[in-house]
Each structure stands twice: as structure tokens, then as C-alpha cells.
mmCIF file of C-alpha atoms in Angstrom:
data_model
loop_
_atom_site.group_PDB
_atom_site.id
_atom_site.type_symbol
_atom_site.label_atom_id
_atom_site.label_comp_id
_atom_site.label_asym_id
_atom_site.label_seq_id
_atom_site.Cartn_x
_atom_site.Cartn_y
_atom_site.Cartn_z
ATOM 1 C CA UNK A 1 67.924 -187.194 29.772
ATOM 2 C CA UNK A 2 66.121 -185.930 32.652
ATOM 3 C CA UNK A 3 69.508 -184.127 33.969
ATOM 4 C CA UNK A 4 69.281 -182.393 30.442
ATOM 5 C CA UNK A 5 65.767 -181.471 30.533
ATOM 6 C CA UNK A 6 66.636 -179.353 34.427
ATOM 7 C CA UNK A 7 69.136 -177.859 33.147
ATOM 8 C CA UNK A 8 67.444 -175.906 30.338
ATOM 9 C CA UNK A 9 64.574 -175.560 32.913
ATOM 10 C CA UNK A 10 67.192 -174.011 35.315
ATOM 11 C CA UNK A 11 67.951 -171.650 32.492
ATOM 12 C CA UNK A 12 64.564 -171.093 31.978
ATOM 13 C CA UNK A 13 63.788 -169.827 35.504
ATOM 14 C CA UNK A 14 67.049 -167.947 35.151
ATOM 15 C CA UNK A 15 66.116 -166.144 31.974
ATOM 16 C CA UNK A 16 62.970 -165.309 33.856
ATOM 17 C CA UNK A 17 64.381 -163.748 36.909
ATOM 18 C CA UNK A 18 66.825 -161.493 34.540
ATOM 19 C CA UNK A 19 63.534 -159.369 33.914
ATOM 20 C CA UNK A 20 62.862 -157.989 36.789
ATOM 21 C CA UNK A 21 66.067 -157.577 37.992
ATOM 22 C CA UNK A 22 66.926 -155.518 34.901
ATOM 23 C CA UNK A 23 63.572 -153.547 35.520
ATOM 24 C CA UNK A 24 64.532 -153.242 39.478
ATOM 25 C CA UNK A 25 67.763 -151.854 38.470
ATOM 26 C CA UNK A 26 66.821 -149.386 35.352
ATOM 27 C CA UNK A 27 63.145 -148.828 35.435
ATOM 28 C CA UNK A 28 63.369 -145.480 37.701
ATOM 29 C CA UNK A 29 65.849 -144.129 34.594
ATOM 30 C CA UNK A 30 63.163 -145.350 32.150
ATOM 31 C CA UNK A 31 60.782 -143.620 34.013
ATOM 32 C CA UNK A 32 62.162 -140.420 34.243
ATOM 33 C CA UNK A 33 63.130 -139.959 30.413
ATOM 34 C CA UNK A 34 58.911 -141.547 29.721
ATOM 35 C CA UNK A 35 58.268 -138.346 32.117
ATOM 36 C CA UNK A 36 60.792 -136.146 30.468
ATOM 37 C CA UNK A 37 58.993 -136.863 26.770
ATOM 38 C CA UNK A 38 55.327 -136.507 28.495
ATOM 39 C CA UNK A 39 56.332 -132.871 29.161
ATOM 40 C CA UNK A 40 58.322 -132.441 26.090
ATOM 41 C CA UNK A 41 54.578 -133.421 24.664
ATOM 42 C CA UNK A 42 53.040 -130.698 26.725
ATOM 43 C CA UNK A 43 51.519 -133.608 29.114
ATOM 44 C CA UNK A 44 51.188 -134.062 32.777
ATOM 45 C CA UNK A 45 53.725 -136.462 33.929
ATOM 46 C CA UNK A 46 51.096 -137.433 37.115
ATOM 47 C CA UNK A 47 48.871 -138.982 33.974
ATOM 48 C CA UNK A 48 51.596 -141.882 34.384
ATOM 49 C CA UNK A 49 50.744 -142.505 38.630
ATOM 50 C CA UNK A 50 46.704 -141.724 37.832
ATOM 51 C CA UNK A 51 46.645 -144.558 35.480
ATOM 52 C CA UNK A 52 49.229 -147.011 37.340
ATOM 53 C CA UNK A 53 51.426 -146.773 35.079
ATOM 54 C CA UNK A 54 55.081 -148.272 36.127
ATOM 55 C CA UNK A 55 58.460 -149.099 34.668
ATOM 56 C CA UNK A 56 59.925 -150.707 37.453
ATOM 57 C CA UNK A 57 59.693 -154.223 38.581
ATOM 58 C CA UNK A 58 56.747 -153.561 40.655
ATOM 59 C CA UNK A 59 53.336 -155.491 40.784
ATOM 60 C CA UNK A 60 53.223 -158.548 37.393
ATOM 61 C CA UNK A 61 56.227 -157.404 36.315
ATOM 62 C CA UNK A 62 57.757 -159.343 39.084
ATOM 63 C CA UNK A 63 55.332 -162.005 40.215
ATOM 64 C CA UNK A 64 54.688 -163.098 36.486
ATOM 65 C CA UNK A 65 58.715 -164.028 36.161
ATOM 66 C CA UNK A 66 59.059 -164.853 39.195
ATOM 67 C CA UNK A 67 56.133 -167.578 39.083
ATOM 68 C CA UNK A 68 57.374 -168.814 35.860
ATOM 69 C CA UNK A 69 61.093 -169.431 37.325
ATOM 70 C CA UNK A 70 59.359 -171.148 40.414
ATOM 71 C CA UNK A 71 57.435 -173.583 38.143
ATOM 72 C CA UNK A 72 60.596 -174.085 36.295
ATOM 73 C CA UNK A 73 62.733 -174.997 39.602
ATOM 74 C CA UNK A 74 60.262 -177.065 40.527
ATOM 75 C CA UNK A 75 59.954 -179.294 37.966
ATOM 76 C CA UNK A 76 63.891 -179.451 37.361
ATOM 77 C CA UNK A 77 63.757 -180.314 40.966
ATOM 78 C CA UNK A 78 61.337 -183.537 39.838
ATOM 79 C CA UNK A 79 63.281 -184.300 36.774
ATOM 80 C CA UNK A 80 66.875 -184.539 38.898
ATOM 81 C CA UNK A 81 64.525 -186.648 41.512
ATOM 82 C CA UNK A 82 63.132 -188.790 38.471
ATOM 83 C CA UNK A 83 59.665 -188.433 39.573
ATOM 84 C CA UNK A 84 57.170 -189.961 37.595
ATOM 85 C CA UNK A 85 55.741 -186.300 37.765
ATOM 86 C CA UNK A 86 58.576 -184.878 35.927
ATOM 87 C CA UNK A 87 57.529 -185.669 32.570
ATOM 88 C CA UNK A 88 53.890 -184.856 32.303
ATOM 89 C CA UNK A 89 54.671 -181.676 34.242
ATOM 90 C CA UNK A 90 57.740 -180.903 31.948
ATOM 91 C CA UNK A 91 55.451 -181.017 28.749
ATOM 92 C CA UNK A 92 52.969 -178.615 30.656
ATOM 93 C CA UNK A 93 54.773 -176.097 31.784
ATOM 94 C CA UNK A 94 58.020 -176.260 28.948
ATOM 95 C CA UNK A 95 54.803 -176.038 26.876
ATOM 96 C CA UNK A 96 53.128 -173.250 28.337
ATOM 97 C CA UNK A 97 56.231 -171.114 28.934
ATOM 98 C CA UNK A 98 56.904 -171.776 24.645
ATOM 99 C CA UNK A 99 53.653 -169.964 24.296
ATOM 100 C CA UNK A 100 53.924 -167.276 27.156
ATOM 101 C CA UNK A 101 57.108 -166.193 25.577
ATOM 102 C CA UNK A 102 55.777 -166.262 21.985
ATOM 103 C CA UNK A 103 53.146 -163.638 23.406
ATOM 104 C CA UNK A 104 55.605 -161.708 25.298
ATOM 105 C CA UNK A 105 57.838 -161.638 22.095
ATOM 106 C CA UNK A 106 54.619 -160.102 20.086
ATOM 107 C CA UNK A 107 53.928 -157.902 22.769
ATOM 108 C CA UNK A 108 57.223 -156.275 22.561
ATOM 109 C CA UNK A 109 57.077 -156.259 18.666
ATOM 110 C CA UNK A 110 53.774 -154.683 18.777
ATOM 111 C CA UNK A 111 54.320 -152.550 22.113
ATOM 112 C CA UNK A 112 53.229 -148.945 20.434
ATOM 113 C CA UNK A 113 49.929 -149.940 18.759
ATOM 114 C CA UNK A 114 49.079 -151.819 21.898
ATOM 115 C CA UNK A 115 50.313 -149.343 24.446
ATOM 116 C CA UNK A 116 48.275 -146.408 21.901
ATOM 117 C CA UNK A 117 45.277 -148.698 22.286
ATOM 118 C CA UNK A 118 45.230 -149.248 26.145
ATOM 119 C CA UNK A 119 45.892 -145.985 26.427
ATOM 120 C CA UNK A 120 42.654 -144.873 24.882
ATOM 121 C CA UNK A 121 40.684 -147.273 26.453
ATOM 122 C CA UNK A 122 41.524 -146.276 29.952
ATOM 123 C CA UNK A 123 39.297 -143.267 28.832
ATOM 124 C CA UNK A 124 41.559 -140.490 30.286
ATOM 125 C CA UNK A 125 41.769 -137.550 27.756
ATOM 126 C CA UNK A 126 45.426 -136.555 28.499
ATOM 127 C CA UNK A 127 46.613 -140.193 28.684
ATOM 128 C CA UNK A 128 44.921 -140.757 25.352
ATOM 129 C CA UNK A 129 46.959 -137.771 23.391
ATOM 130 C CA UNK A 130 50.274 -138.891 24.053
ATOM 131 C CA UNK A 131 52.719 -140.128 21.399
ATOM 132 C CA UNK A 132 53.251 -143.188 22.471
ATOM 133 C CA UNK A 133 56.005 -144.003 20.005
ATOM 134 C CA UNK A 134 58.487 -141.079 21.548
ATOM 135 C CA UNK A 135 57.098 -142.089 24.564
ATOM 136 C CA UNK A 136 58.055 -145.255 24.382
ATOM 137 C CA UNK A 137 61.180 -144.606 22.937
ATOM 138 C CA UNK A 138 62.721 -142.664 25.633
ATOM 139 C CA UNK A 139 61.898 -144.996 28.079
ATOM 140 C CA UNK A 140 63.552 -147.683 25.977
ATOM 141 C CA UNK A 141 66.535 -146.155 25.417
ATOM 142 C CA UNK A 142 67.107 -144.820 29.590
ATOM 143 C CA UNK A 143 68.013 -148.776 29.294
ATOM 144 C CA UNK A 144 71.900 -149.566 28.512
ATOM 145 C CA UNK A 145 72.588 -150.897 25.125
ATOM 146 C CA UNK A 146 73.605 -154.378 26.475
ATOM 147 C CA UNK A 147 69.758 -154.744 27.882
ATOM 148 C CA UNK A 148 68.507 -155.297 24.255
ATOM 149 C CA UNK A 149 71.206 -158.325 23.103
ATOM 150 C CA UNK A 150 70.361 -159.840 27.029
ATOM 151 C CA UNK A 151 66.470 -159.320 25.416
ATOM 152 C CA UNK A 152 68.009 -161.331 22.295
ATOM 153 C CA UNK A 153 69.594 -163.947 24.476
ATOM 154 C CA UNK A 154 67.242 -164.417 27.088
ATOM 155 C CA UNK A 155 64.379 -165.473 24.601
ATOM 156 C CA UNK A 156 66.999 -167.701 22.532
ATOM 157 C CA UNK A 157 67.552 -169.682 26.098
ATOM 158 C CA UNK A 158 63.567 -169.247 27.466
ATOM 159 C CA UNK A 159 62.384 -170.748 23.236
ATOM 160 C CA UNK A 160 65.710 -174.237 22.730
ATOM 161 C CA UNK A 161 65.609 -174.174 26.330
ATOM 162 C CA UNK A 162 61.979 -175.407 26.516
ATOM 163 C CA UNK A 163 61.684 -176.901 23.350
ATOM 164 C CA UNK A 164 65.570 -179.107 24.769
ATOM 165 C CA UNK A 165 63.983 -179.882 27.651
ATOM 166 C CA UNK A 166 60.763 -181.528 25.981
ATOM 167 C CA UNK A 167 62.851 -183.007 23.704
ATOM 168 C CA UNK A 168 64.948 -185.002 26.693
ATOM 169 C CA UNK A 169 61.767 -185.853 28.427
ATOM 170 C CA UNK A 170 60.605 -187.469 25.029
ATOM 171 C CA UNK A 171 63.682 -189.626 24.551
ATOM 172 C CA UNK A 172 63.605 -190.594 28.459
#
């Protein structure tokens, strides 16, 4: 059962690694339509580089997956070596990357009233009277169609992969 709990952790790190690859590859084209709507909204597209604001897979939005898909190696690593590690460590982080991808699935559902919100906090007066909706929308769809069903399936193998591989470390 151990083989079957590194595989889904395998797929896990892979699932992982598709996000910033997909943001490497598209974010620039994300970017530009997010600066073409700021102007469309009669708003300086610079607001977006004064507030470090990116859509490429710079900064977390590469070390976050790629951390996570390290963890995940790493402990598929122990459960092929049938550590005594492997288990323990499988219920950790399987565990923790269930509830990291609830939160990143919320996050996506709520993106607008979140983005609107951090917006206005960052106290900037220009920032803070952008539609973030449009805004948000044209950077959404600079990404090809297929990107949203690879959304889809990468949470459907990040949410049975974890909760397969806890499962096989149970029954081990």
C-alpha cells in the first residue's frame, strides 16, 4: 500500500508544479489584457508594478508549489523506501496539502471580493478604484480555455490523491 500512497503523492507534486508552469508560460498575456482593462478603466497600468502586483510565476507563486511538490517527493521517496517515517509524515503533509488546497479552491471562488479588499487596504487611491471584476476577468481569460478544465483536474488529483494516499498508509 505504500507503492499506492507515492504514487498519488507523485501526482500530487505533479499537480503542483502544473501551476507555475502554466503561470511561466501565460502570465505575461494575462498581464497585458489586466493592463489593457486598467486603462480601459481610465487607470495607470504602473499602479500594478507600485503595488507588486504579478501574474507570472514569480516570487510564492512558484516557491509555494514548488515546496509543496518537494514535500510530496519526499515522502513518496520514504513510502517506496518503507521508512517507518513514511506514514506519520504521509498523514502530515497528505493532510496539510487537503487543507492548503481547500483554501486555494476558496480563494479562487472568492478571488474578486478578496482581490477588491486587498486592494483597498494597500491604501493606494488609484489601486483602490479599479473594477476588479473586469479586471480580473481579462486577465483570466488571456489564459487558453484548456487552463480552466487542467484547474478542474488538477484539484480532482491534488483532493483523491491525498485523501488515496492516507487511505493506503491506513491499511499498511
Amino acid at each position: 500500500m505504500n507503492t499506492v500512497a507515492a504514487v498519488m503523492q507523485l501526482l500530487v507534486a505533479v499537480a503542483f508544479v502544473s501551476i507555475p508552469v502554466v503561470r511561466h508560460r501565460f502570465g505575461p498575456a494575462a498581464e497585458a489584457a489586466a493592463v489593457a482593462e486598467l486603462r480601459r478603466q481610465n487607470v495607470r497600468p504602473e499602479v500594478l508594478e507600485e503595488n507588486k502586483l504579478r501574474f507570472d510565476a514569480g516570487g510564492h507563486e512558484t516557491a509555494a508549489p514548488a515546496a509543496v511538490a518537494a514535500v510530496m517527493v519526499a515522502t513518496a521517496v520514504l513510502n517506496l523506501s518503507g521508512a517507518g517515517l513514511a506514514q506519520p509524515l504521509t498523514w502530515v503533509f497528505s493532510s496539510l496539502v487537503l487543507l492548503l488546497n481547500a483554501g486555494i479552491v476558496y480563494s479562487n471562488l472568492t478571488a474578486a471580493k478578496s482581490v477588491q479588499a486587498a486592494f483597498r487596504r494597500k491604501g493606494d487611491p488609484e489601486l483602490a478604484r479599479v473594477r476588479v471584476a473586469p479586471f480580473l476577468k481579462a486577465a483570466e481569460d488571456a489564459f487558453p480555455a484548456w487552463v480552466r478544465a487542467q484547474t478542474y483536474i488538477r484539484n480532482t488529483v491534488v483532493f483523491a490523491g491525498s485523501a488515496i494516499a492516507l487511505a493506503a498508509v491506513s491499511l499498511a
